[in-house]
Amino acid sequence: MIKVGISGNRYSGKSTICKMFKQISIPVFDADTVLKFILSHEVSVMNEIKKSVGPQIFKSSDINPKLIKNKDTFDKIVNCAEYELMQAYEKFNSKNPNSIYTIFHSSILFERSWNEKMNYNINVFCPKITRMERCKEVTKTSTNPNGMKISDISYLLRNEIDDIDKNKMCNFVLHNYEAGDPLTQVNDIDQRIIDRFLKSESIVLKHY
């Protein structure tokens, strides 16, 4: 089973791209959603977090995001759930035995070095200025017709790994903005992964 990691900075359109992969019958594992479930429902994990960070991090059975004030605290929390998350991904793969590859969709793929566990990695790239404009647009409400302030958006994006650095860590970069056609790129990446698989299978067979 080929494992393909996919990530991208905030408002790059990762979820939209994953929907496109699903449309061409590629199984997508939503690591962010599964991680949140584990952190809120796995008792053993919750106990480990209480030991590592302290019981005050929980508000009822949920982690209080307001108390995650730095990367060190965040990493300690995720460390407690990483094994269970990867086990869940393996189980997901076992349920898709006929797929050449599956996608591991995570917003912290590179931040947690999970890209090193994948055979290939895709970064959904979108220039920061465009991502900020998207954020401003989606945060518009009837009570806030102008959306989030630029200063607040900048603060929200402050801890991200630079887009270009993520591109350098990937096998494929998918340009998801005006300059690119996302669906065509998804189909192209799909075909390239399949071609590489078929080529490797052909090489293996020649040795027998």
Coordinates of C-alpha atoms in Angstrom, one line a residue, residues 21-170:
F21 CA -9.2 12.7 -5.0
K22 CA -12.3 11.1 -3.4
Q23 CA -14.1 11.8 -6.7
I24 CA -11.6 9.7 -8.6
S25 CA -12.1 6.9 -5.9
I26 CA -8.9 7.5 -3.9
P27 CA -9.5 6.7 -0.2
V28 CA -8.7 9.8 2.0
F29 CA -7.9 9.4 5.7
D30 CA -8.8 12.7 7.5
A31 CA -6.1 12.7 10.2
D32 CA -7.2 16.0 11.7
T33 CA -10.7 14.6 12.4
V34 CA -9.5 11.3 13.7
L35 CA -6.9 13.0 15.9
K36 CA -9.6 15.2 17.5
F37 CA -11.7 12.1 18.2
I38 CA -8.8 10.3 19.8
L39 CA -8.0 13.3 22.0
S40 CA -11.6 13.5 23.3
H41 CA -12.6 9.9 23.5
E42 CA -9.6 7.6 24.1
V43 CA -9.4 7.3 27.9
S44 CA -5.8 6.0 27.9
V45 CA -4.7 9.0 25.7
M46 CA -6.6 11.5 27.9
N47 CA -4.8 10.1 31.0
E48 CA -1.4 10.4 29.3
I49 CA -2.2 14.0 28.4
K50 CA -3.2 14.7 32.1
K51 CA 0.2 13.3 33.2
S52 CA 2.2 15.1 30.5
V53 CA 0.5 18.5 30.5
G54 CA -1.8 18.5 33.5
P55 CA -5.5 17.9 34.1
Q56 CA -6.3 21.6 33.8
I57 CA -5.9 21.3 30.0
F58 CA -9.3 19.7 29.9
K59 CA -12.7 21.4 30.0
S60 CA -15.1 18.6 30.8
S61 CA -14.0 15.8 28.4
D62 CA -12.5 18.2 25.8
I63 CA -9.2 19.9 25.6
N64 CA -9.5 23.6 26.2
P65 CA -7.7 25.2 23.1
K66 CA -7.3 28.5 25.0
L67 CA -4.8 26.8 27.3
I68 CA -2.6 25.6 24.4
K69 CA -0.4 28.7 24.5
N70 CA 2.8 27.4 22.8
K71 CA 4.1 24.8 20.4
D72 CA 5.7 22.8 23.2
T73 CA 2.3 22.2 24.9
F74 CA 0.7 21.3 21.5
D75 CA 3.5 18.8 20.8
K76 CA 3.1 17.1 24.1
I77 CA -0.6 16.6 23.5
V78 CA -0.2 15.2 20.0
N79 CA 2.7 13.0 21.2
C80 CA 0.2 11.2 23.5
A81 CA -2.1 10.4 20.6
E82 CA 0.4 9.8 17.7
Y83 CA 0.6 6.0 18.1
E84 CA -3.2 5.6 18.1
L85 CA -3.5 7.9 15.1
M86 CA -1.0 5.9 13.0
Q87 CA -2.7 2.7 14.1
A88 CA -6.0 4.1 12.9
Y89 CA -4.4 4.9 9.5
E90 CA -3.1 1.4 9.2
K91 CA -6.5 0.0 9.9
F92 CA -8.0 2.4 7.3
N93 CA -5.5 1.1 4.8
S94 CA -6.4 -2.5 5.6
K95 CA -10.0 -1.7 4.7
N96 CA -9.0 -0.5 1.3
P97 CA -6.9 -3.5 0.0
N98 CA -7.7 -2.8 -3.7
S99 CA -6.4 0.7 -3.7
I100 CA -2.9 1.3 -5.0
Y101 CA -2.6 4.2 -2.6
T102 CA -4.4 6.1 0.1
I103 CA -4.1 9.7 1.2
F104 CA -3.2 10.8 4.7
H105 CA -4.7 14.3 5.0
S106 CA -3.2 16.3 7.8
S107 CA -2.7 20.0 8.5
I108 CA 0.4 19.3 10.6
L109 CA 2.0 16.7 8.3
F110 CA 5.3 18.6 8.1
E111 CA 5.2 20.2 11.6
R112 CA 5.1 16.6 13.1
S113 CA 7.5 15.1 10.5
W114 CA 4.8 12.6 9.5
N115 CA 5.8 13.3 5.9
E116 CA 8.8 11.0 6.6
K117 CA 6.3 8.1 7.2
M118 CA 4.8 8.6 3.7
N119 CA 6.0 7.3 0.3
Y120 CA 5.0 10.5 -1.4
N121 CA 3.9 13.9 -0.2
I122 CA 1.8 16.6 -1.8
N123 CA 1.7 20.2 -0.7
V124 CA -1.4 22.3 -1.7
F125 CA 0.2 25.6 -2.5
C126 CA -1.5 29.0 -2.5
P127 CA 0.3 32.4 -2.1
K128 CA -0.1 33.8 1.4
I129 CA -1.8 37.0 0.2
T130 CA -4.5 34.9 -1.6
R131 CA -4.9 32.7 1.5
M132 CA -5.4 35.8 3.6
E133 CA -8.0 37.1 1.2
R134 CA -9.8 33.8 1.4
C135 CA -9.8 33.9 5.2
K136 CA -11.2 37.4 5.1
E137 CA -14.0 36.3 2.8
V138 CA -15.0 33.2 4.7
T139 CA -15.1 35.0 8.0
K140 CA -17.6 37.6 6.8
T141 CA -20.9 37.5 8.8
S142 CA -24.0 39.7 9.1
T143 CA -22.4 41.3 12.2
N144 CA -18.9 41.5 10.7
P145 CA -19.4 42.2 7.0
N146 CA -15.7 43.0 6.5
G147 CA -14.5 39.7 7.8
M148 CA -11.4 39.1 10.0
K149 CA -8.9 41.9 10.4
I150 CA -5.6 41.5 8.4
S151 CA -3.7 41.9 11.7
D152 CA -5.7 39.0 13.2
I153 CA -5.2 36.9 10.1
S154 CA -1.4 37.5 10.2
Y155 CA -1.4 36.4 13.9
L156 CA -3.4 33.3 13.0
L157 CA -0.8 32.3 10.4
R158 CA 2.2 33.2 12.4
N159 CA 3.5 29.7 13.3
E160 CA 3.2 28.1 9.8
I161 CA 6.1 26.6 8.1
D162 CA 6.9 28.8 5.0
D163 CA 5.0 27.7 1.9
I164 CA 8.1 27.5 -0.2
D165 CA 9.9 25.3 2.4
K166 CA 6.9 22.9 2.4
N167 CA 7.1 22.8 -1.4
K168 CA 10.7 21.7 -1.2
M169 CA 9.8 18.8 1.1
C170 CA 7.3 17.4 -1.3

